[in-house]
Structures are given as C-alpha cells and as structure tokens.
GROMACS .gro file of C-alpha atoms in nm:
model
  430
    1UNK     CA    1   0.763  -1.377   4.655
    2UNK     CA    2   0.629  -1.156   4.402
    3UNK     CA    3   0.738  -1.239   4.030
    4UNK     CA    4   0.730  -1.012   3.713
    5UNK     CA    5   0.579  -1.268   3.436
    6UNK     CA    6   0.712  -0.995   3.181
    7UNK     CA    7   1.069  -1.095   3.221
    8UNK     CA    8   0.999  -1.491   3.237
    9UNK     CA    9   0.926  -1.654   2.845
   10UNK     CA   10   0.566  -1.654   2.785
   11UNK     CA   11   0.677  -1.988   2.566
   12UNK     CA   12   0.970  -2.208   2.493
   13UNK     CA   13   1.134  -2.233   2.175
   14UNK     CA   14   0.993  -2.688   2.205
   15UNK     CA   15   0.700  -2.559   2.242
   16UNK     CA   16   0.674  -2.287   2.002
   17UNK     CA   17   0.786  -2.548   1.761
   18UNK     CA   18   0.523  -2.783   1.841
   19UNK     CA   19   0.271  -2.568   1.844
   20UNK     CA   20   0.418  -2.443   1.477
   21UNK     CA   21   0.438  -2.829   1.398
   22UNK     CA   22   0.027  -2.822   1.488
   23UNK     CA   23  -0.051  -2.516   1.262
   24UNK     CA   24   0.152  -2.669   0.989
   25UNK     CA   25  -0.083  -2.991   1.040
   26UNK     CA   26  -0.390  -2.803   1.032
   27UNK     CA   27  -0.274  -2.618   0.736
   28UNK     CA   28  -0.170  -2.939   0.526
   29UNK     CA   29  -0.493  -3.128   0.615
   30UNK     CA   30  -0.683  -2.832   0.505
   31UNK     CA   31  -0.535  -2.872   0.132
   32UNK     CA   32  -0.551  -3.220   0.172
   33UNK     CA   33  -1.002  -3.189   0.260
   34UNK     CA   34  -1.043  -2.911  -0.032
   35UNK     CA   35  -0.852  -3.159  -0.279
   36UNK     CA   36  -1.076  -3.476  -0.141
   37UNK     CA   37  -1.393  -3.256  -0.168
   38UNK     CA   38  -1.364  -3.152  -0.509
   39UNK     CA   39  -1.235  -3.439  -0.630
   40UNK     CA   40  -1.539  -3.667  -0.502
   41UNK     CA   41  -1.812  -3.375  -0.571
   42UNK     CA   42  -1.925  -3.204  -0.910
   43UNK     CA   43  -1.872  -2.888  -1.014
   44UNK     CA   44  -2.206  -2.760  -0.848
   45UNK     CA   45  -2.138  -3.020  -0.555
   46UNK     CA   46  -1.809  -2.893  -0.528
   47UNK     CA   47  -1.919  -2.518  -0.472
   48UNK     CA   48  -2.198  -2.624  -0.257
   49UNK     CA   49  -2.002  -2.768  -0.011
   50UNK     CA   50  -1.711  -2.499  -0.032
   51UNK     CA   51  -1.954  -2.237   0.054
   52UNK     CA   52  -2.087  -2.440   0.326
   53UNK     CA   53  -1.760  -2.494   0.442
   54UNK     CA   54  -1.696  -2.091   0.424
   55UNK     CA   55  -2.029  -2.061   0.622
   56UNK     CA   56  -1.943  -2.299   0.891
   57UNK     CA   57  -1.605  -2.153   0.881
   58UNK     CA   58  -1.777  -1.798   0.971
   59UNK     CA   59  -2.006  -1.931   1.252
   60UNK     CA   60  -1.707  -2.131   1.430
   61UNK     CA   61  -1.381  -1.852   1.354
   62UNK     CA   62  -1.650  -1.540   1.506
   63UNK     CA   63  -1.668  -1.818   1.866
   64UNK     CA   64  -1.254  -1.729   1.845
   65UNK     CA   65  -1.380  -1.430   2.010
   66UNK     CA   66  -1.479  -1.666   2.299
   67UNK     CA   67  -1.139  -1.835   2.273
   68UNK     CA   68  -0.943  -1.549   2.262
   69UNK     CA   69  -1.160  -1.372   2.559
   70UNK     CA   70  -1.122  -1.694   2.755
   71UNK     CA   71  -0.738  -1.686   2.727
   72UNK     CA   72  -0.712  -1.328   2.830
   73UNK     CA   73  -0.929  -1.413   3.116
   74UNK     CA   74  -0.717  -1.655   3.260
   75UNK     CA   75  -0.418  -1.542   3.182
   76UNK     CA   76  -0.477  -1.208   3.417
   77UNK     CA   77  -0.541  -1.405   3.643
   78UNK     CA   78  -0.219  -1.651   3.637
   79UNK     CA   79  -0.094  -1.315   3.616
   80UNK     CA   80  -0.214  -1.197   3.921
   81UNK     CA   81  -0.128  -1.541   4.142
   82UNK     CA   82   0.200  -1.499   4.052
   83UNK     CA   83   0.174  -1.132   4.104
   84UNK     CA   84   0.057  -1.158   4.466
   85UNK     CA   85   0.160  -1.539   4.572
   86UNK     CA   86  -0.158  -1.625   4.653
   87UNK     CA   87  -0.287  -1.964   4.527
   88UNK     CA   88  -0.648  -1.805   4.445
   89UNK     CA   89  -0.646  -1.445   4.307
   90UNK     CA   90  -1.033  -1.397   4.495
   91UNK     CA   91  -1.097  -1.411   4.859
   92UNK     CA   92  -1.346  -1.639   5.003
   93UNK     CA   93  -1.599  -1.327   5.040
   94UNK     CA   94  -1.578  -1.195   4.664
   95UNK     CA   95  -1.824  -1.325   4.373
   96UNK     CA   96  -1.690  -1.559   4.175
   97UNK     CA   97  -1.815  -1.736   3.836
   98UNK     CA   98  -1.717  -2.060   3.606
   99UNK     CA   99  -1.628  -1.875   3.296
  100UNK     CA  100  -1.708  -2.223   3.104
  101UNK     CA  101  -2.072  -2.127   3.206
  102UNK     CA  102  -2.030  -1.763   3.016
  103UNK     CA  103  -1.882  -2.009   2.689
  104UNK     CA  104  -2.204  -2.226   2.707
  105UNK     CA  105  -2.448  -1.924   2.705
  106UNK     CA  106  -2.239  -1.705   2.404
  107UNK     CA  107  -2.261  -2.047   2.233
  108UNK     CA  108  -2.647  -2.082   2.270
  109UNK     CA  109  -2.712  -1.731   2.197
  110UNK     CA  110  -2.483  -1.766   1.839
  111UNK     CA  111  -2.707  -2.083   1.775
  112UNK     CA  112  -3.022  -1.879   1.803
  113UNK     CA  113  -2.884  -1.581   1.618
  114UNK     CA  114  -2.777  -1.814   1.355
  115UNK     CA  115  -3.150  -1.985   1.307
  116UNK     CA  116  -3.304  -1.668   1.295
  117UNK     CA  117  -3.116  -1.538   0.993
  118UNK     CA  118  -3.156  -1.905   0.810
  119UNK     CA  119  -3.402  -1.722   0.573
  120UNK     CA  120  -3.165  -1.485   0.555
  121UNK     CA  121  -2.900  -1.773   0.436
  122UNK     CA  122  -3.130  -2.002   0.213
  123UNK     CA  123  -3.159  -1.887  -0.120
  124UNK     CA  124  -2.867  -1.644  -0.111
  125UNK     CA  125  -2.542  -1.867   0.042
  126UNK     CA  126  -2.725  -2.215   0.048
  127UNK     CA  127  -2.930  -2.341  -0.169
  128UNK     CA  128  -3.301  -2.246  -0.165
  129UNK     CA  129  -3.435  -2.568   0.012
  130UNK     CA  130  -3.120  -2.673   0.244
  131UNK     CA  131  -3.299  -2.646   0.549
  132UNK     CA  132  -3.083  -2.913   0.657
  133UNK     CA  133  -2.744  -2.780   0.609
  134UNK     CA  134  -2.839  -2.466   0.834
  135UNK     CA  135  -2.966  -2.694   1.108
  136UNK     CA  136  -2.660  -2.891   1.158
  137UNK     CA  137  -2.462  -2.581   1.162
  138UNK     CA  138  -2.721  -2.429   1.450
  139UNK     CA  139  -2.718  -2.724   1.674
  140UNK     CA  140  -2.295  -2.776   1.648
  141UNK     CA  141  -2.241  -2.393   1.705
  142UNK     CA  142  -2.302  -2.422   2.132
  143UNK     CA  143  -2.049  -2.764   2.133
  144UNK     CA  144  -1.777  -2.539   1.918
  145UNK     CA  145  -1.815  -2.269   2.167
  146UNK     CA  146  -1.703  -2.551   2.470
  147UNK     CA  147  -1.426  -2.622   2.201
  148UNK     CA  148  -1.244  -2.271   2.161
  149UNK     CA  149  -1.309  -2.242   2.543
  150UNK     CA  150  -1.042  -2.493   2.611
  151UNK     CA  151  -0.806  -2.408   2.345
  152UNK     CA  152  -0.849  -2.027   2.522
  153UNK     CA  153  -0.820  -2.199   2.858
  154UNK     CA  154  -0.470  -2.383   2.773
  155UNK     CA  155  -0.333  -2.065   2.634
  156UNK     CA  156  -0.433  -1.875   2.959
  157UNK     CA  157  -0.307  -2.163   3.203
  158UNK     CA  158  -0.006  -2.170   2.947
  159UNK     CA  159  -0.049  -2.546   2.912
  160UNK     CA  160   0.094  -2.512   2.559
  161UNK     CA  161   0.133  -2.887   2.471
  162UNK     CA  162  -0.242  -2.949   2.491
  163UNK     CA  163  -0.296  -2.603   2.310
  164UNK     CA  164  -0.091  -2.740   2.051
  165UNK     CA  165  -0.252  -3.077   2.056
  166UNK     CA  166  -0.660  -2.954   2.040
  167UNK     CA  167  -0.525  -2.747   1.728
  168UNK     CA  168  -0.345  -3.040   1.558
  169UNK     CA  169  -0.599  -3.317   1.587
  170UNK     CA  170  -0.877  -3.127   1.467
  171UNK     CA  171  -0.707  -3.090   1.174
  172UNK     CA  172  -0.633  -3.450   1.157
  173UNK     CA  173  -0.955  -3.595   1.273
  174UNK     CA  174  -1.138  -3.378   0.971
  175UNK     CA  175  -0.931  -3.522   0.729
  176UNK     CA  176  -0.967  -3.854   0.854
  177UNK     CA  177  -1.348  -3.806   0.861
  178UNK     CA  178  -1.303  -3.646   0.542
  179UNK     CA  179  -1.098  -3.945   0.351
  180UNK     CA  180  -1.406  -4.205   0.442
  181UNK     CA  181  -1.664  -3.987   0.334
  182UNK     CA  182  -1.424  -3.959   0.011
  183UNK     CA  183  -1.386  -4.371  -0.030
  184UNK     CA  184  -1.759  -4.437   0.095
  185UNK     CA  185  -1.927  -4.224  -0.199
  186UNK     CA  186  -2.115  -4.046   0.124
  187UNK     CA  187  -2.179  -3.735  -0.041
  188UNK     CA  188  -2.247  -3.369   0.039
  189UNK     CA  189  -2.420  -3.506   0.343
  190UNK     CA  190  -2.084  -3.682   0.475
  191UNK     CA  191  -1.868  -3.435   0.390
  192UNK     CA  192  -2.029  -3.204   0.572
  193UNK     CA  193  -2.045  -3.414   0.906
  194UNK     CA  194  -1.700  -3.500   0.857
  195UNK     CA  195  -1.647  -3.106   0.924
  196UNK     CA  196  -1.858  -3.050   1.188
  197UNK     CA  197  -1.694  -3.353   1.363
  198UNK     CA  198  -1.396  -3.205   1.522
  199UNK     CA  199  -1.667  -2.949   1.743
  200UNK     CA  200  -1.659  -3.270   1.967
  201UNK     CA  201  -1.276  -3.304   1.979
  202UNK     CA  202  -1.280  -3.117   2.348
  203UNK     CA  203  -1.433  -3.396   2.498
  204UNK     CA  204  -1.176  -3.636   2.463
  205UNK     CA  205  -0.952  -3.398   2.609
  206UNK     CA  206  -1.155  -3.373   2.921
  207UNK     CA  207  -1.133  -3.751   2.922
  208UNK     CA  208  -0.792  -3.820   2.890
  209UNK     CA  209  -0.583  -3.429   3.005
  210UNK     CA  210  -0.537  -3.361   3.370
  211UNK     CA  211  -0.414  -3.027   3.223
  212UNK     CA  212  -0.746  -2.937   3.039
  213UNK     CA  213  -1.004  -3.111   3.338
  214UNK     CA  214  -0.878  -2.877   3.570
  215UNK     CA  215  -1.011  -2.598   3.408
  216UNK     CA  216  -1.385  -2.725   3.439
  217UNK     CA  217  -1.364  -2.613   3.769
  218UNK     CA  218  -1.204  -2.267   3.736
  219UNK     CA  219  -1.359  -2.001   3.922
  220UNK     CA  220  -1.271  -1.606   3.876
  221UNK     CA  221  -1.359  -1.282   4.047
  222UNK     CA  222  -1.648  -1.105   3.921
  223UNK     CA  223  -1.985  -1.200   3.798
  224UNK     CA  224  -2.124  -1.402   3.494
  225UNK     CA  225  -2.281  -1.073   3.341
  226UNK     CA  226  -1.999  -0.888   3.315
  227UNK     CA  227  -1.816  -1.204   3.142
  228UNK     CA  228  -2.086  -1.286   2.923
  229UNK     CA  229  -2.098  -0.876   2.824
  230UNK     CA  230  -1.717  -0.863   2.723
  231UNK     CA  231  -1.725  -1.245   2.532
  232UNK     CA  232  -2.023  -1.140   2.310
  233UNK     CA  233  -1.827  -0.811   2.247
  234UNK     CA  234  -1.502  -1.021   2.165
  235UNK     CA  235  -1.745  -1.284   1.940
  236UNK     CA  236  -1.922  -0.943   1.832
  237UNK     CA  237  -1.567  -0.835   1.681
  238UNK     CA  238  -1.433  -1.174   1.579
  239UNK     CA  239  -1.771  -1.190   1.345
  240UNK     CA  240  -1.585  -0.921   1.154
  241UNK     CA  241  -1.263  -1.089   1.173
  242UNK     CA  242  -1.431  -1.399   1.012
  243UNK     CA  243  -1.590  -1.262   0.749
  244UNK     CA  244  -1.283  -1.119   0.572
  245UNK     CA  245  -1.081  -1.454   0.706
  246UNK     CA  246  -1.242  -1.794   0.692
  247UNK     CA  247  -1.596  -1.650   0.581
  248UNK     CA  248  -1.536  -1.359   0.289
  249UNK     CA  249  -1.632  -1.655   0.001
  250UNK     CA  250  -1.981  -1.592   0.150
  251UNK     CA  251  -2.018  -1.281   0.088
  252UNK     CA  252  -1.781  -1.321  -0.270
  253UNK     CA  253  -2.116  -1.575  -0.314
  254UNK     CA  254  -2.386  -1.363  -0.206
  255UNK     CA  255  -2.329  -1.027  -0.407
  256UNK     CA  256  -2.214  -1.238  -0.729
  257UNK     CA  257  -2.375  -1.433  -0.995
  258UNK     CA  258  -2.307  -1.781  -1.099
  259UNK     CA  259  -2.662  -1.835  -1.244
  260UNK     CA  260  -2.414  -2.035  -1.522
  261UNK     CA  261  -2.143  -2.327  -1.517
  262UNK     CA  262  -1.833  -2.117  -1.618
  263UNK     CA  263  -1.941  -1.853  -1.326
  264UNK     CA  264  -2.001  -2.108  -1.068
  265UNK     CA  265  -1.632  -2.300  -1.196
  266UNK     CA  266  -1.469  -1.993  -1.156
  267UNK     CA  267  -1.641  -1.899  -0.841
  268UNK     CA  268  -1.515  -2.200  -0.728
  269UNK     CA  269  -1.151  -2.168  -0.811
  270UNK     CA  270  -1.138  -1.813  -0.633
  271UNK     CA  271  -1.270  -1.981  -0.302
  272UNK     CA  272  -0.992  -2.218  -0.301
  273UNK     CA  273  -0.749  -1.964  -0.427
  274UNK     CA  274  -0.837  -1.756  -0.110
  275UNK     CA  275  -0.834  -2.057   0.126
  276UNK     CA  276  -0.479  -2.193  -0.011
  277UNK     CA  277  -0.305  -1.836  -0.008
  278UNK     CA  278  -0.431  -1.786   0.309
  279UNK     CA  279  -0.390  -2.098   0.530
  280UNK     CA  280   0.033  -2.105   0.540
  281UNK     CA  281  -0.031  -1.746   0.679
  282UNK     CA  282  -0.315  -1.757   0.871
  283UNK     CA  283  -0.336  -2.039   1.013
  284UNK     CA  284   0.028  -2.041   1.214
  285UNK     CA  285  -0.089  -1.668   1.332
  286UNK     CA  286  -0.436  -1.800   1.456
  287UNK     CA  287  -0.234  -2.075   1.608
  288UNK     CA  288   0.010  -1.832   1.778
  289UNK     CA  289  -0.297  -1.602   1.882
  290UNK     CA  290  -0.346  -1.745   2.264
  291UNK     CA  291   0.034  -1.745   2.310
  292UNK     CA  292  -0.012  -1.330   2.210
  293UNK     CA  293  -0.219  -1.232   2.365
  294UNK     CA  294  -0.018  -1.418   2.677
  295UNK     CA  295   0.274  -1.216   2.564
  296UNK     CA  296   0.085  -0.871   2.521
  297UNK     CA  297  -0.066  -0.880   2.864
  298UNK     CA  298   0.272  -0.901   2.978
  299UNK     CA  299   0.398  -0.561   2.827
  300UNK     CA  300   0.436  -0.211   2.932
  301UNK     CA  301   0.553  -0.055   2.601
  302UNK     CA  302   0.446   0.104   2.319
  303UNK     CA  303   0.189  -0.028   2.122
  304UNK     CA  304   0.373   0.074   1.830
  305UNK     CA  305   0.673  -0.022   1.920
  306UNK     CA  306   0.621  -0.401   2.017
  307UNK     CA  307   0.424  -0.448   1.669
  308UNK     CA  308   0.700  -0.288   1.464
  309UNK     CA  309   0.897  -0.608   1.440
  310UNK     CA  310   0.615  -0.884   1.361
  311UNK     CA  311   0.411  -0.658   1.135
  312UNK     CA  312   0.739  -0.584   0.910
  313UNK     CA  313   0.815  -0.961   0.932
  314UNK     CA  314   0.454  -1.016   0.804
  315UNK     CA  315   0.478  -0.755   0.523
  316UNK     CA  316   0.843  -0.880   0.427
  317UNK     CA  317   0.661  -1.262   0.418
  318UNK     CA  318   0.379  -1.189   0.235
  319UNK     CA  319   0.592  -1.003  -0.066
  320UNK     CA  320   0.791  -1.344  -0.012
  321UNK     CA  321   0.505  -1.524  -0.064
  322UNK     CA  322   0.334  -1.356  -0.343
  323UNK     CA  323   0.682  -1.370  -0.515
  324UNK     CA  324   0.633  -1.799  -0.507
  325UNK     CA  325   0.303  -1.741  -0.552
  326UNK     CA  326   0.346  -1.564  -0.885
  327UNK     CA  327   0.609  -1.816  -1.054
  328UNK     CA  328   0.462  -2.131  -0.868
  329UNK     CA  329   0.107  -2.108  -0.799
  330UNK     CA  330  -0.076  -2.181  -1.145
  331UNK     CA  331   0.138  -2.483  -1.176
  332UNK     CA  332   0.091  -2.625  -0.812
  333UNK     CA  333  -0.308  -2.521  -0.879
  334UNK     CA  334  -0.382  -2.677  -1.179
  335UNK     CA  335  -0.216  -3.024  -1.007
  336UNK     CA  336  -0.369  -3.002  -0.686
  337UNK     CA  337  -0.751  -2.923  -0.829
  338UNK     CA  338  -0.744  -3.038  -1.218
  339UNK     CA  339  -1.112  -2.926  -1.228
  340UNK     CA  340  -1.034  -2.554  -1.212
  341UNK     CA  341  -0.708  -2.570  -1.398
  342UNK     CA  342  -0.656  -2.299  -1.595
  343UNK     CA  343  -0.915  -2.073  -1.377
  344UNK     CA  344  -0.661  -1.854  -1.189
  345UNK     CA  345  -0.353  -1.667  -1.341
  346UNK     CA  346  -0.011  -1.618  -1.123
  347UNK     CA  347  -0.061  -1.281  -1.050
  348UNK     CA  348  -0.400  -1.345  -0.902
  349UNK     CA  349  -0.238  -1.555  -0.678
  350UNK     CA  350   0.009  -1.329  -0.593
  351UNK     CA  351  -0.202  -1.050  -0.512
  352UNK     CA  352  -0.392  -1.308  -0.347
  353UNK     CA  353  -0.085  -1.418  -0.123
  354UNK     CA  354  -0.025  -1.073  -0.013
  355UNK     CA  355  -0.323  -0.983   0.034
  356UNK     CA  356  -0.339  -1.275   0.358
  357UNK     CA  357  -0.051  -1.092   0.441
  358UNK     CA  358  -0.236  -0.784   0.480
  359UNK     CA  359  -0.526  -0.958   0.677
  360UNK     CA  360  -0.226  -1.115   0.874
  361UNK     CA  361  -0.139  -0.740   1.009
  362UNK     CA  362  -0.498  -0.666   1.109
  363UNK     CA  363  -0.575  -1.027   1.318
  364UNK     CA  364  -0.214  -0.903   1.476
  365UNK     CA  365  -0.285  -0.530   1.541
  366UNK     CA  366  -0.675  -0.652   1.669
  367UNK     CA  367  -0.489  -0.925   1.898
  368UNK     CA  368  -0.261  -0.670   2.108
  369UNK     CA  369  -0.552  -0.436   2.143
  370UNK     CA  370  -0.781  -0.710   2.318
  371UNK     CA  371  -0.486  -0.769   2.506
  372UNK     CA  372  -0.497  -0.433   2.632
  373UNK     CA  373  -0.882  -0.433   2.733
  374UNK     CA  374  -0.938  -0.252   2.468
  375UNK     CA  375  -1.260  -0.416   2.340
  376UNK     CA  376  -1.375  -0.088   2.100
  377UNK     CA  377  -1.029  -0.056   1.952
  378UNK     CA  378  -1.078  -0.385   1.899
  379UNK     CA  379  -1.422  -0.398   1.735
  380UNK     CA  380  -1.384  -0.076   1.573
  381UNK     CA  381  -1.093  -0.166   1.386
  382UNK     CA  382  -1.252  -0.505   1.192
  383UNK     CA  383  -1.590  -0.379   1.182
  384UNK     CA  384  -1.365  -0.084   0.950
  385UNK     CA  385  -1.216  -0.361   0.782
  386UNK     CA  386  -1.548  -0.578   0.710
  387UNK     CA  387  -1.701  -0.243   0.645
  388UNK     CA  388  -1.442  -0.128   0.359
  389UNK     CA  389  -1.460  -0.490   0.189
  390UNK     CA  390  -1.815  -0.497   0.147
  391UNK     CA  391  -1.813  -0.165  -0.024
  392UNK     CA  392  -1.535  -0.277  -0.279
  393UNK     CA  393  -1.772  -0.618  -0.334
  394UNK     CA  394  -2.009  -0.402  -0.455
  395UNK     CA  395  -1.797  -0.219  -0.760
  396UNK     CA  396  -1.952  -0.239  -1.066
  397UNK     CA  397  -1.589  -0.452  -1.166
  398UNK     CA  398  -1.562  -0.845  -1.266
  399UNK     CA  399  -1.530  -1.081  -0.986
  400UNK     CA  400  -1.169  -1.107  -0.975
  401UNK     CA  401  -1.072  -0.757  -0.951
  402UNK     CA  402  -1.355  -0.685  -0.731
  403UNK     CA  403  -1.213  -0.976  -0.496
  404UNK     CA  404  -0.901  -0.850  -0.518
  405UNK     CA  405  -0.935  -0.468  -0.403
  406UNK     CA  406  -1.149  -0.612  -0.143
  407UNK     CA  407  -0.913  -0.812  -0.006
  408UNK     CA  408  -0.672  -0.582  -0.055
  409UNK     CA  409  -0.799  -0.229   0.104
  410UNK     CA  410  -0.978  -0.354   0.415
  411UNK     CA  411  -0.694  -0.458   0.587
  412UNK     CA  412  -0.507  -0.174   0.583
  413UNK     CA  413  -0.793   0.042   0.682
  414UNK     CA  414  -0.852  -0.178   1.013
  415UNK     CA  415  -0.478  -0.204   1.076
  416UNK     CA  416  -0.491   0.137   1.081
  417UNK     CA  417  -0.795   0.209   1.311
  418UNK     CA  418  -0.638  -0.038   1.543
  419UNK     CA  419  -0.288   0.123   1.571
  420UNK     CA  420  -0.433   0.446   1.607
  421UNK     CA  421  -0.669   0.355   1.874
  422UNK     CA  422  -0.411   0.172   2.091
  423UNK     CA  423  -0.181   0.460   2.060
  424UNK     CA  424  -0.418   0.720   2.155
  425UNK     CA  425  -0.524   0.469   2.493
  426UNK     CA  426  -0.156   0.407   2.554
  427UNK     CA  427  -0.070   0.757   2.583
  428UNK     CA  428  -0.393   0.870   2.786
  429UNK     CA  429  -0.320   0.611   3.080
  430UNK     CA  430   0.061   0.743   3.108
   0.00000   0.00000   0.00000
C-alpha cells in the first residue's frame, strides 16, 4: 500500500530530545576544549592552535556538503520505497552505484585541493614553516568525508538514535583526547591530534551498529558521475557555508595584523568570542540539519511559508540571546578564559550573539533549498554571503567593527538570495 511520508513524523519528540541532548554535548565539550587549550598553551600557542582549529574546522564543516547530499540521497529514496512498496526503489536492469564510493572520491579530491593551496596557507593562516600541521589536516580530510557520510546516511535511513550518537561522541571523544593532551604537557602537537581524532569515530560504528553497517552496502539508481557531480556541488556550497561558520577566524587572521602581542591577544579573544556565541546556536541547527532536510523533502508548500515559523523563532532567539549576552557575557568570559579577560565588551558579544542568529537563518534558508534540488539556489545564496563578508573584512575599520559588520551583513544578503530563489522555482514548477 502506498504511504504519504508527509503526513507520518519525520522524528519523535525522544528522539528529537536526544538528538538535542547530543548537540548540547557537542556544544559543552566545545567550551570545555577552547578553555583546556588556552589554558595549557601561551598566548602565541594559544592562537596557533585556535586558528588551526578554525582551519580544520573549514576543511571538515565544507565535507557537510557530503553529509547533507548523502542524507537527501537516501532519504528520496526511503521516500520512494514507501512511495511504491517495493523493497528496492531500482529494478534489477537499471544502473546502480554505492554512494559511499562517491564520499571516498569527494574526500580524496578535498585532500588534494587542500595540499595544493598549502603555500597558499603557510605564511598567511599557519605559521611560515608548519608544513606539518597542513599535512595532518590533508591526509584526515578523505577519513572525515567516510564520517559525515554516515551521519548523512542515518538521517536518510532515519536511524535517528545513531545520528544522535556519531554527533555526541565526537564531541566527547575530543574532549577526552583533549583533557590528556592537557595533563600530559603534549603540546600544540597533541592538541591537535586530539582534534583530528574523532575523523575515525565512524569506524566503531561500523563495528558495533547493525543500523549504520547496513548502509555499506546501499545501492541507488543512477550512476557514480552524476553523484559525485551534485556532492562536489553540495561540498562546493558548504565551503561557503564554512567559511562564515566554523572557518571565518581564518580569514579574520589572514586580512589582519597581529605582527604584536596585544593584536595577537585580542585576535585571540574575538576567535573564541565567535566560537562561544555561536555554538548554543549553531550547533543544535547543524545537529537538526539531516532531520530537515528529511522534513523538507516531505513538503509541498510554500517555501516561504514553511520557513516563516523557524526563521522568526531564530530571530526572536538570537535578540534573546544577545540580550544575556550583553548583561552576562563579559563576566562568564573573563572566568571561563582569564587570559583574555577584559578583551571583549558586552555589546560585542551581543552583536556577536545575534549575529549567529543571523548565520542561523542562512544555514536554514540554504538547507530547504538543497532539499528542493535546488543546488544553485543553494550555492548562490552562501557564495553571496561569503562574498559580502569578505568585502566588509576589507574596510579600512579596526578589527572589531570590521568583524562585526561582517558578520552581520552577509547573512542577510544570502538569506535573501536563497528565499528569493526558492520562491521563484516554487512558483515556475506549479
């Protein structure tokens, strides 16, 4: 019997909870990694790393694209089982691909990319001579790709518990990692491995989850090409959505001077200003992106109309936030990371706050237009936002206002582009 998946609950309210529950892990052990970092690292140290962090951070959140892809993927075609009652949605005479294999080769091709442009990052994000740190960051980019692919795969398959769990214990097992580097005196060196660890995390899941082993053997109409095509578009786009996300400190770094200790202190305390405004916000959203895009691909409305609600909720949280952030934040920053106390001023951090809440609306908006196929909306709209923020970061202003009308602008600009675009394919396919 045919069933309509956009009348059945993408997700239950347990496991919207838990999967809330992981993002609220991954958040707190993010804090909890900053604070250890800083605290065992110098000043110098201390940036060093963050911006390696913010570099890594790039490379692995622009492979969500693969993640993301991977979920849409198989979720059309859970879709279309239930849709037609058949237990394989191709015959036995159509092509048919592994669309782990497609992962694998968008990973190898980001590790290339990356190790081509290490000139490119040595001398302007890491220091001159840290051949080293570029090469560990190359060779752990293909095993992160496999990663997202199964956190992709569970949302498409809707196995939501181990969704929920490959986002929680990466979180965990980086702080864990993190804490021995922290009580061993291992240095920039371990901190940096205790990063790059949880890459490997999807392993023990194939080990030890019926649920995610199942989906090694996958198949789907179509061909590899075509696959590989739309996943280095989606990785194309989430490149983009990195940069003004998990990777904008690099580019804060890279068209900025901290040639002296007060300007690389303060440097510093703007990174983790961004990272700590952002994660309660982000994070949950990034977390909730696999069950969206389940949930978009299920609707026949509106674009406009099905974002009305979340991106009002978002705006009305983010003025929330900013409002905490404002009477709260100095305080709560000056305990957490005594070396920068003093560095950032309440209403930085509440423009900062609601400025994630701004990003917040674009990851949303650029979600529910990949949901729709629509790849160019999608790209378009964050290569807009990247696009707007890069121009700002190069005002002749100081480094906090520039920061902030980056962060700021950009946003709204690819929000924009993004509800426009879906609203102009919506109503040219009624």
């Amino acid at each position: 019997m045919k069933q309509d998946l956009s009348k059945q609950p993408v997700i239950s309210k347990g496991q919207s909870l838990f999967i809330t529950g992981s993002s609220v892990i991954s958040a707190v052990s993010t804090f909890i990694v900053t604070w250890l970092a800083t605290r065992s690292l110098g000043p110098q140290e201390g940036k060093d790393f963050l911006v390696f962090w913010s570099l890594t951070s790039l490379v692995f959140a622009t492979l969500l694209g693969v993640q993301q892809e991977s979920a849409r993927l198989l979720g059309l075609a859970q879709q279309d089982r239930a849709g037609t009652g058949l237990k394989n949605q191709h015959s036995s005479s159509s092509p048919t691909y592994n669309p782990l294999l497609a992962a694998v080769l968008v990973g190898v091709t980001c590790s290339l990319v990356f190790l081509a442009l290490t000139p490119v990052w040595l001398g302007t994000v890491l220091p001159a001579k840290d051949l080293r740190s570029a090469l560990l960051i190359a060779l752990t980019t293909t095993v992160y790709a496999c990663h997202v692919y199964f956190i992709g795969a569970a949302a498409g398959i809707r196995a939501w518990t181990e969704y929920a769990l490959l986002i929680a214990t990466g979180g965990i097992f980086c702080l864990l990692c993190t804490y021995l580097a922290s009580v061993t005196g291992a240095g920039p060196l371990g901190f940096q491995l205790s990063f790059l660890a949880t890459a490997f995390l999807w392993i023990f899941f194939i080990l030890f989850s019926p649920q995610i082993r199942s989906t090694l053997t996958i198949r789907l109409s179509g061909n590899l090409r075509t696959t590989y095509i739309s996943m280095m578009l989606a990785v194309g786009t989430a490149l983009a959505m990195a940069a003004m996300s998990t990777g904008f400190p690099v580019f804060l770094e890279a068209t900025s001077s901290t040639s002296s200790a007060k300007e690389a202190t303060l440097m510093a305390a703007i990174i983790l200003g961004i990272s700590i405004t952002r994660a309660p916000i982000m994070l949950p959203l990034q977390a909730f992106q696999g069950v969206a895009v389940s949930y978009f691909i299920t609707q026949s409305q509106s674009p406009a109309r099905i974002l009305a609600k979340p991106l009002a909720g978002l705006v009305g949280l983010g003025v929330v936030g900013a409002l905490a952030a404002w009477l709260i934040g100095p305080l709560l920053f000056d305990l957490i990371y005594t070396q920068y106390a003093g560095q950032l001023s309440g209403p930085f951090l509440a423009a900062l706050t609601f400025a994630a809440a701004l990003l917040a609306l674009t990851t949303l908006s650029g979600t529910a237009a990949l949901a729709m196929g629509a790849h160019r909306i999608y790209l378009l709209g964050w290569v807009a936002t990247l696009l707007t923020a890069l121009v700002c970061l190069i005002f002749p202003l100081g480094l906090e206002a520039r920061t902030l009308l980056a962060l700021i602008s950009s946003p709204l600009v690819g929000a924009a582009v993004h509800l426009a675009g879906m609203q102009a394919l919506f109503r040219s396919r009624q």
